[in-house]
Amino acid sequence: MSLLSRLKNSRIGSSIQYHIKPRKVKFEWQDTPIDWIPNQAFVSYFINEINMILPAGEFWFCRLYNKVLPQISDEKLAEDVRAFIRQEAMHAQAHSSANKEYLTVRNIQVQRNLDVMDYVFTQLLADQPLGYTVPKPLEKQWDLFRLGIIATVEHMTCVLGKYVLYNTYWEELGADPSMLDLVKWHGAEEIEHRSVAFDLYRHLGGGYISRYYQSVIVIGLVLGLWVDGAANILNQDPRFKENKAAVYKPWIWLEWYNISQQDNRLMPSPLWLISQQLGYLMPWYDPVHEAKTEDALAYLDRSPAAKRALPKVA
């Protein structure tokens, strides 16, 4: 049997030797400024946009995973998926709290961006896309396609999680502790559960060739939505009124690229993000090699938001 055939027909269970731990967190936003990285307004807005991008997608992850959970025949993988669902739900709640308790009270209008994300995940990628019923023979393939999208996104979030976990430069610049903790806590949990989506996708029949077109879709969707949303909140700040940023205008893309080229510790380059997707396309790709679980767990053990929630859990 050829390598391609083996990849296509592989059915695996969990590849994780540890137990994923869902955690409650509590963030306090009263002292967080809009420019949460001092003197870096563009970068602060750009990273803030993740608070609007993520909740709808993460709740969508949870809904789809709950739907396919009965199809999982490997007990450890089913355990991993349930833990993944709980972590993703907490991520969505944490970023929603930033939208409500941090950005909105500082007069940043977030609803337009949230509506865009809701449309993507409750309409385009819904069980009934745009209200159309998927024919019965195609239901499994539609679910598998969406599971592949999640696996591809999770590779990207693992890459970004590794970037923020090991990045000490924002802290050196005096970044706000709450926002810094949010991105590092989230990044660390992305590393902790980095294998789950890929394991589930292959367990339910996901093939190798599909990773190519799924990667093209995810890269275009993620970068486009990120820049579109960042442009909307940048335009609300008088400091950027001369640029009138938009996803279809060069300025915001060039500004992102130029800042990342000046110092890639301020923000990752869009070209770097695209290049990181190449590893996912290799036949021997394994998420376990993307980062170190021990480093992620070490941060999660000292996360202020996780510690703050402990008395509430008890």
mmCIF file of C-alpha atoms in Angstrom:
data_model
loop_
_atom_site.group_PDB
_atom_site.id
_atom_site.type_symbol
_atom_site.label_atom_id
_atom_site.label_comp_id
_atom_site.label_asym_id
_atom_site.label_seq_id
_atom_site.Cartn_x
_atom_site.Cartn_y
_atom_site.Cartn_z
ATOM 1 C CA MET A 1 0.000 0.000 0.000
ATOM 2 C CA SER A 2 1.325 3.447 -0.908
ATOM 3 C CA LEU A 3 2.077 6.153 1.638
ATOM 4 C CA LEU A 4 -0.856 8.190 0.290
ATOM 5 C CA SER A 5 -3.225 5.270 0.683
ATOM 6 C CA ARG A 6 -2.075 4.639 4.238
ATOM 7 C CA LEU A 7 -2.581 8.322 5.090
ATOM 8 C CA LYS A 8 -6.014 8.358 3.523
ATOM 9 C CA ASN A 9 -7.168 5.196 5.253
ATOM 10 C CA SER A 10 -5.622 5.808 8.650
ATOM 11 C CA ARG A 11 -7.977 5.670 11.598
ATOM 12 C CA ILE A 12 -6.338 6.646 14.831
ATOM 13 C CA GLY A 13 -7.443 7.364 18.339
ATOM 14 C CA SER A 14 -5.945 9.766 20.824
ATOM 15 C CA SER A 15 -2.246 10.524 20.467
ATOM 16 C CA ILE A 16 -2.125 12.324 23.834
ATOM 17 C CA GLN A 17 -0.505 10.598 26.802
ATOM 18 C CA TYR A 18 -1.796 13.089 29.386
ATOM 19 C CA HIS A 19 -5.192 14.334 30.515
ATOM 20 C CA ILE A 20 -6.262 17.773 29.283
ATOM 21 C CA LYS A 21 -7.420 19.962 32.145
ATOM 22 C CA PRO A 22 -10.253 22.469 31.658
ATOM 23 C CA ARG A 23 -9.762 25.573 33.828
ATOM 24 C CA LYS A 24 -11.948 28.402 34.979
ATOM 25 C CA VAL A 25 -10.484 31.900 34.713
ATOM 26 C CA LYS A 26 -11.460 35.351 35.879
ATOM 27 C CA PHE A 27 -10.050 38.483 34.244
ATOM 28 C CA GLU A 28 -10.225 42.005 35.645
ATOM 29 C CA TRP A 29 -10.369 44.691 32.971
ATOM 30 C CA GLN A 30 -10.916 47.926 34.890
ATOM 31 C CA ASP A 31 -7.310 49.116 34.523
ATOM 32 C CA THR A 32 -6.570 47.888 30.991
ATOM 33 C CA PRO A 33 -5.978 50.773 28.531
ATOM 34 C CA ILE A 34 -6.883 50.666 24.832
ATOM 35 C CA ASP A 35 -3.165 50.877 24.038
ATOM 36 C CA TRP A 36 -2.450 47.859 26.209
ATOM 37 C CA ILE A 37 1.060 47.757 24.754
ATOM 38 C CA PRO A 38 2.391 51.262 25.549
ATOM 39 C CA ASN A 39 3.122 53.423 22.485
ATOM 40 C CA GLN A 40 1.913 50.670 20.166
ATOM 41 C CA ALA A 41 -1.617 51.672 19.214
ATOM 42 C CA PHE A 42 -1.744 49.729 15.942
ATOM 43 C CA VAL A 43 -0.452 46.513 17.512
ATOM 44 C CA SER A 44 -2.782 46.896 20.505
ATOM 45 C CA TYR A 45 -5.832 47.271 18.264
ATOM 46 C CA PHE A 46 -4.721 44.451 16.006
ATOM 47 C CA ILE A 47 -4.339 42.006 18.877
ATOM 48 C CA ASN A 48 -7.538 43.285 20.496
ATOM 49 C CA GLU A 49 -9.433 42.166 17.406
ATOM 50 C CA ILE A 50 -8.925 38.539 18.458
ATOM 51 C CA ASN A 51 -11.485 39.192 21.201
ATOM 52 C CA MET A 52 -14.093 39.704 18.485
ATOM 53 C CA ILE A 53 -12.884 36.990 16.098
ATOM 54 C CA LEU A 54 -12.774 34.079 18.509
ATOM 55 C CA PRO A 55 -16.008 33.644 20.519
ATOM 56 C CA ALA A 56 -18.354 32.743 17.635
ATOM 57 C CA GLY A 57 -15.837 30.323 16.179
ATOM 58 C CA GLU A 58 -15.092 28.666 19.485
ATOM 59 C CA PHE A 59 -18.764 28.152 20.297
ATOM 60 C CA TRP A 60 -19.125 26.681 16.790
ATOM 61 C CA PHE A 61 -16.272 24.273 17.555
ATOM 62 C CA CYS A 62 -18.176 23.165 20.651
ATOM 63 C CA ARG A 63 -21.456 22.630 18.798
ATOM 64 C CA LEU A 64 -19.895 20.570 16.027
ATOM 65 C CA TYR A 65 -17.783 18.491 18.417
ATOM 66 C CA ASN A 66 -20.807 17.743 20.569
ATOM 67 C CA LYS A 67 -22.615 16.625 17.410
ATOM 68 C CA VAL A 68 -19.927 14.129 16.362
ATOM 69 C CA LEU A 69 -19.012 12.971 19.880
ATOM 70 C CA PRO A 70 -21.242 9.839 19.650
ATOM 71 C CA GLN A 71 -19.267 8.734 16.560
ATOM 72 C CA ILE A 72 -15.953 8.516 18.475
ATOM 73 C CA SER A 73 -15.005 4.902 19.190
ATOM 74 C CA ASP A 74 -11.756 5.612 21.071
ATOM 75 C CA GLU A 75 -12.449 6.298 24.751
ATOM 76 C CA LYS A 76 -9.354 8.433 25.351
ATOM 77 C CA LEU A 77 -10.088 10.558 22.268
ATOM 78 C CA ALA A 78 -13.661 11.047 23.471
ATOM 79 C CA GLU A 79 -12.234 12.232 26.806
ATOM 80 C CA ASP A 80 -9.876 14.599 24.971
ATOM 81 C CA VAL A 81 -12.729 16.017 22.896
ATOM 82 C CA ARG A 82 -14.901 16.639 25.950
ATOM 83 C CA ALA A 83 -12.015 18.473 27.633
ATOM 84 C CA PHE A 84 -11.372 20.415 24.413
ATOM 85 C CA ILE A 85 -15.020 21.512 24.329
ATOM 86 C CA ARG A 86 -14.828 22.788 27.896
ATOM 87 C CA GLN A 87 -11.596 24.679 27.217
ATOM 88 C CA GLU A 88 -12.947 26.258 24.038
ATOM 89 C CA ALA A 89 -16.142 27.326 25.790
ATOM 90 C CA MET A 90 -14.069 29.032 28.482
ATOM 91 C CA HIS A 91 -11.948 30.740 25.813
ATOM 92 C CA ALA A 92 -15.084 32.129 24.204
ATOM 93 C CA GLN A 93 -16.389 33.382 27.550
ATOM 94 C CA ALA A 94 -13.051 35.013 28.428
ATOM 95 C CA HIS A 95 -12.833 36.912 25.140
ATOM 96 C CA SER A 96 -16.484 37.889 25.418
ATOM 97 C CA SER A 97 -15.736 39.378 28.826
ATOM 98 C CA ALA A 98 -13.010 41.486 27.219
ATOM 99 C CA ASN A 99 -15.499 42.724 24.634
ATOM 100 C CA LYS A 100 -18.127 43.639 27.227
ATOM 101 C CA GLU A 101 -16.053 44.767 30.206
ATOM 102 C CA TYR A 102 -13.026 46.262 28.474
ATOM 103 C CA LEU A 103 -13.572 47.386 24.878
ATOM 104 C CA THR A 104 -17.239 48.399 24.991
ATOM 105 C CA VAL A 105 -16.860 50.490 28.144
ATOM 106 C CA ARG A 106 -13.997 52.323 26.435
ATOM 107 C CA ASN A 107 -16.335 53.287 23.591
ATOM 108 C CA ILE A 108 -15.061 50.763 21.056
ATOM 109 C CA GLN A 109 -18.047 49.556 19.034
ATOM 110 C CA VAL A 110 -17.610 45.804 18.667
ATOM 111 C CA GLN A 111 -21.047 44.645 17.492
ATOM 112 C CA ARG A 112 -20.375 45.008 13.756
ATOM 113 C CA ASN A 113 -17.347 42.691 14.037
ATOM 114 C CA LEU A 114 -19.263 40.218 16.203
ATOM 115 C CA ASP A 115 -22.088 40.166 13.643
ATOM 116 C CA VAL A 116 -19.636 39.309 10.855
ATOM 117 C CA MET A 117 -18.267 36.392 12.850
ATOM 118 C CA ASP A 118 -21.762 35.197 13.767
ATOM 119 C CA TYR A 119 -22.655 35.152 10.079
ATOM 120 C CA VAL A 120 -19.625 33.026 9.205
ATOM 121 C CA PHE A 121 -20.260 30.433 11.892
ATOM 122 C CA THR A 122 -24.041 30.393 12.270
ATOM 123 C CA GLN A 123 -24.841 30.776 8.573
ATOM 124 C CA LEU A 124 -21.997 29.808 6.223
ATOM 125 C CA LEU A 125 -20.597 26.940 8.307
ATOM 126 C CA ALA A 126 -23.814 25.868 10.010
ATOM 127 C CA ASP A 127 -25.363 22.391 9.901
ATOM 128 C CA GLN A 128 -27.689 23.947 7.325
ATOM 129 C CA PRO A 129 -25.440 26.385 5.433
ATOM 130 C CA LEU A 130 -27.329 29.575 4.513
ATOM 131 C CA GLY A 131 -30.512 27.783 5.550
ATOM 132 C CA TYR A 132 -30.191 24.981 2.991
ATOM 133 C CA THR A 133 -30.580 21.384 4.115
ATOM 134 C CA VAL A 134 -27.555 19.252 3.294
ATOM 135 C CA PRO A 135 -28.653 16.102 1.402
ATOM 136 C CA LYS A 136 -28.545 13.045 3.629
ATOM 137 C CA PRO A 137 -25.764 11.279 1.658
ATOM 138 C CA LEU A 138 -23.552 14.382 2.023
ATOM 139 C CA GLU A 139 -24.091 15.074 5.734
ATOM 140 C CA LYS A 140 -21.029 13.097 6.815
ATOM 141 C CA GLN A 141 -18.831 14.792 4.214
ATOM 142 C CA TRP A 142 -20.070 18.245 5.292
ATOM 143 C CA ASP A 143 -19.244 17.426 8.916
ATOM 144 C CA LEU A 144 -15.853 16.029 7.909
ATOM 145 C CA PHE A 145 -15.057 19.133 5.846
ATOM 146 C CA ARG A 146 -15.858 21.333 8.839
ATOM 147 C CA LEU A 147 -13.814 19.117 11.168
ATOM 148 C CA GLY A 148 -10.929 19.590 8.743
ATOM 149 C CA ILE A 149 -11.401 23.357 8.913
ATOM 150 C CA ILE A 150 -11.194 23.153 12.713
ATOM 151 C CA ALA A 151 -8.057 20.998 12.562
ATOM 152 C CA THR A 152 -6.451 23.527 10.222
ATOM 153 C CA VAL A 153 -7.446 26.456 12.420
ATOM 154 C CA GLU A 154 -6.107 24.639 15.477
ATOM 155 C CA HIS A 155 -2.726 24.281 13.790
ATOM 156 C CA MET A 156 -2.715 28.048 13.266
ATOM 157 C CA THR A 157 -3.806 28.782 16.841
ATOM 158 C CA CYS A 158 -1.075 26.465 18.137
ATOM 159 C CA VAL A 159 1.490 28.416 16.112
ATOM 160 C CA LEU A 160 0.136 31.695 17.477
ATOM 161 C CA GLY A 161 -0.063 30.207 20.962
ATOM 162 C CA LYS A 162 3.608 29.311 20.801
ATOM 163 C CA TYR A 163 4.403 32.829 19.557
ATOM 164 C CA VAL A 164 2.679 34.563 22.474
ATOM 165 C CA LEU A 165 3.762 32.065 25.138
ATOM 166 C CA TYR A 166 7.456 32.541 24.447
ATOM 167 C CA ASN A 167 7.257 36.244 23.579
ATOM 168 C CA THR A 168 8.623 38.314 26.475
ATOM 169 C CA TYR A 169 8.930 41.560 24.531
ATOM 170 C CA TRP A 170 5.382 42.819 25.210
ATOM 171 C CA GLU A 171 6.042 42.424 28.923
ATOM 172 C CA GLU A 172 9.358 44.281 28.578
ATOM 173 C CA LEU A 173 7.474 47.162 26.950
ATOM 174 C CA GLY A 174 5.110 47.374 29.936
ATOM 175 C CA ALA A 175 2.095 45.591 28.467
ATOM 176 C CA ASP A 176 -1.054 45.447 30.550
ATOM 177 C CA PRO A 177 -0.942 42.341 32.783
ATOM 178 C CA SER A 178 -4.568 41.321 32.196
ATOM 179 C CA MET A 179 -4.403 41.346 28.403
ATOM 180 C CA LEU A 180 -0.996 39.712 28.506
ATOM 181 C CA ASP A 181 -2.396 36.969 30.724
ATOM 182 C CA LEU A 182 -5.397 36.473 28.429
ATOM 183 C CA VAL A 183 -3.306 35.862 25.322
ATOM 184 C CA LYS A 184 -0.723 33.733 27.124
ATOM 185 C CA TRP A 185 -3.322 31.654 28.996
ATOM 186 C CA HIS A 186 -5.232 31.074 25.773
ATOM 187 C CA GLY A 187 -2.027 30.324 23.868
ATOM 188 C CA ALA A 188 -0.899 27.837 26.498
ATOM 189 C CA GLU A 189 -4.186 25.927 26.352
ATOM 190 C CA GLU A 190 -3.983 25.865 22.554
ATOM 191 C CA ILE A 191 -0.631 24.138 22.975
ATOM 192 C CA GLU A 192 -2.016 21.772 25.603
ATOM 193 C CA HIS A 193 -4.835 20.535 23.341
ATOM 194 C CA ARG A 194 -2.989 20.963 20.022
ATOM 195 C CA SER A 195 -3.418 17.326 18.942
ATOM 196 C CA VAL A 196 -7.139 16.898 19.614
ATOM 197 C CA ALA A 197 -8.612 18.412 16.453
ATOM 198 C CA PHE A 198 -6.128 16.611 14.212
ATOM 199 C CA ASP A 199 -6.709 13.298 16.000
ATOM 200 C CA LEU A 200 -10.482 13.667 15.709
ATOM 201 C CA TYR A 201 -10.344 14.640 12.048
ATOM 202 C CA ARG A 202 -8.325 11.549 11.143
ATOM 203 C CA HIS A 203 -10.291 9.279 13.483
ATOM 204 C CA LEU A 204 -13.508 10.100 11.624
ATOM 205 C CA GLY A 205 -11.977 9.618 8.184
ATOM 206 C CA GLY A 206 -10.249 12.882 7.292
ATOM 207 C CA GLY A 207 -7.729 12.469 4.487
ATOM 208 C CA TYR A 208 -4.361 13.970 3.653
ATOM 209 C CA ILE A 209 -5.098 15.712 0.334
ATOM 210 C CA SER A 210 -7.947 17.676 1.923
ATOM 211 C CA ARG A 211 -5.433 19.553 4.063
ATOM 212 C CA TYR A 212 -4.312 21.506 0.997
ATOM 213 C CA TYR A 213 -7.606 23.137 0.064
ATOM 214 C CA GLN A 214 -8.632 23.463 3.712
ATOM 215 C CA SER A 215 -5.407 25.381 4.393
ATOM 216 C CA VAL A 216 -6.098 27.776 1.515
ATOM 217 C CA ILE A 217 -9.603 28.420 2.863
ATOM 218 C CA VAL A 218 -8.448 28.903 6.455
ATOM 219 C CA ILE A 219 -5.533 31.200 5.610
ATOM 220 C CA GLY A 220 -7.735 33.410 3.456
ATOM 221 C CA LEU A 221 -10.585 33.421 5.968
ATOM 222 C CA VAL A 222 -8.497 34.048 9.093
ATOM 223 C CA LEU A 223 -6.261 36.756 7.641
ATOM 224 C CA GLY A 224 -9.166 38.442 5.871
ATOM 225 C CA LEU A 225 -11.420 38.488 8.933
ATOM 226 C CA TRP A 226 -8.576 39.603 11.189
ATOM 227 C CA VAL A 227 -7.626 42.553 8.986
ATOM 228 C CA ASP A 228 -11.260 43.479 8.289
ATOM 229 C CA GLY A 229 -12.124 43.566 11.988
ATOM 230 C CA ALA A 230 -8.937 45.400 12.959
ATOM 231 C CA ALA A 231 -9.650 48.009 10.289
ATOM 232 C CA ASN A 232 -13.098 48.640 11.749
ATOM 233 C CA ILE A 233 -11.842 49.335 15.268
ATOM 234 C CA LEU A 234 -8.815 51.311 14.050
ATOM 235 C CA ASN A 235 -11.182 53.613 12.164
ATOM 236 C CA GLN A 236 -12.926 54.443 15.444
ATOM 237 C CA ASP A 237 -9.743 56.048 16.788
ATOM 238 C CA PRO A 238 -9.064 59.656 15.641
ATOM 239 C CA ARG A 239 -5.349 58.883 15.532
ATOM 240 C CA PHE A 240 -5.961 56.762 12.425
ATOM 241 C CA LYS A 241 -8.570 58.966 10.720
ATOM 242 C CA GLU A 242 -6.255 59.867 7.813
ATOM 243 C CA ASN A 243 -5.827 56.252 6.731
ATOM 244 C CA LYS A 244 -9.432 54.952 6.604
ATOM 245 C CA ALA A 245 -8.342 51.344 6.901
ATOM 246 C CA ALA A 246 -10.189 48.590 5.054
ATOM 247 C CA VAL A 247 -9.444 44.973 4.200
ATOM 248 C CA TYR A 248 -9.339 45.864 0.495
ATOM 249 C CA LYS A 249 -6.938 48.810 0.951
ATOM 250 C CA PRO A 250 -3.161 48.342 1.024
ATOM 251 C CA TRP A 251 -2.374 50.562 4.018
ATOM 252 C CA ILE A 252 -3.373 48.206 6.834
ATOM 253 C CA TRP A 253 -1.666 45.220 5.222
ATOM 254 C CA LEU A 254 1.522 47.225 4.633
ATOM 255 C CA GLU A 255 1.466 48.624 8.166
ATOM 256 C CA TRP A 256 1.113 45.124 9.588
ATOM 257 C CA TYR A 257 3.969 43.858 7.438
ATOM 258 C CA ASN A 258 6.245 46.852 8.105
ATOM 259 C CA ILE A 259 5.814 46.687 11.891
ATOM 260 C CA SER A 260 6.515 42.963 11.899
ATOM 261 C CA GLN A 261 9.621 43.537 9.789
ATOM 262 C CA GLN A 262 10.912 46.227 12.146
ATOM 263 C CA ASP A 263 10.624 43.814 15.066
ATOM 264 C CA ASN A 264 8.795 40.506 14.775
ATOM 265 C CA ARG A 265 8.431 40.433 18.562
ATOM 266 C CA LEU A 266 5.825 43.207 18.274
ATOM 267 C CA MET A 267 3.542 41.190 15.987
ATOM 268 C CA PRO A 268 3.993 38.164 13.745
ATOM 269 C CA SER A 269 4.352 38.825 10.033
ATOM 270 C CA PRO A 270 1.468 37.722 7.774
ATOM 271 C CA LEU A 271 4.022 36.001 5.541
ATOM 272 C CA TRP A 272 5.441 34.186 8.561
ATOM 273 C CA LEU A 273 1.962 32.969 9.492
ATOM 274 C CA ILE A 274 1.412 31.660 5.983
ATOM 275 C CA SER A 275 4.796 29.931 5.995
ATOM 276 C CA GLN A 276 3.946 28.175 9.260
ATOM 277 C CA GLN A 277 1.085 26.443 7.471
ATOM 278 C CA LEU A 278 3.543 24.524 5.290
ATOM 279 C CA GLY A 279 4.362 22.112 8.106
ATOM 280 C CA TYR A 280 0.697 21.115 8.300
ATOM 281 C CA LEU A 281 0.859 20.021 4.655
ATOM 282 C CA MET A 282 3.667 17.538 5.177
ATOM 283 C CA PRO A 283 2.642 13.840 5.145
ATOM 284 C CA TRP A 284 4.505 13.273 8.424
ATOM 285 C CA TYR A 285 2.886 16.226 10.230
ATOM 286 C CA ASP A 286 2.245 15.589 13.921
ATOM 287 C CA PRO A 287 1.000 18.423 16.191
ATOM 288 C CA VAL A 288 3.029 17.090 19.102
ATOM 289 C CA HIS A 289 6.186 18.477 17.520
ATOM 290 C CA GLU A 290 4.809 22.026 17.296
ATOM 291 C CA ALA A 291 5.414 23.013 20.912
ATOM 292 C CA LYS A 292 6.249 21.746 24.389
ATOM 293 C CA THR A 293 3.361 20.765 26.636
ATOM 294 C CA GLU A 294 5.525 21.230 29.742
ATOM 295 C CA ASP A 295 6.061 24.928 28.988
ATOM 296 C CA ALA A 296 2.338 25.457 28.440
ATOM 297 C CA LEU A 297 1.427 23.742 31.708
ATOM 298 C CA ALA A 298 4.071 25.743 33.563
ATOM 299 C CA TYR A 299 2.397 28.974 32.484
ATOM 300 C CA LEU A 300 -1.103 27.689 33.194
ATOM 301 C CA ASP A 301 -0.025 26.874 36.749
ATOM 302 C CA ARG A 302 0.964 30.513 37.333
ATOM 303 C CA SER A 303 -1.681 32.320 35.259
ATOM 304 C CA PRO A 304 -3.157 35.113 37.434
ATOM 305 C CA ALA A 305 -6.624 34.666 35.901
ATOM 306 C CA ALA A 306 -6.606 30.928 36.626
ATOM 307 C CA LYS A 307 -5.440 31.535 40.200
ATOM 308 C CA ARG A 308 -8.074 34.247 40.653
ATOM 309 C CA ALA A 309 -10.826 31.789 39.721
ATOM 310 C CA LEU A 310 -9.695 29.059 42.120
ATOM 311 C CA PRO A 311 -11.567 30.354 45.213
ATOM 312 C CA LYS A 312 -14.700 30.654 43.069
ATOM 313 C CA VAL A 313 -14.348 27.023 41.940
ATOM 314 C CA ALA A 314 -13.799 25.836 45.492
#
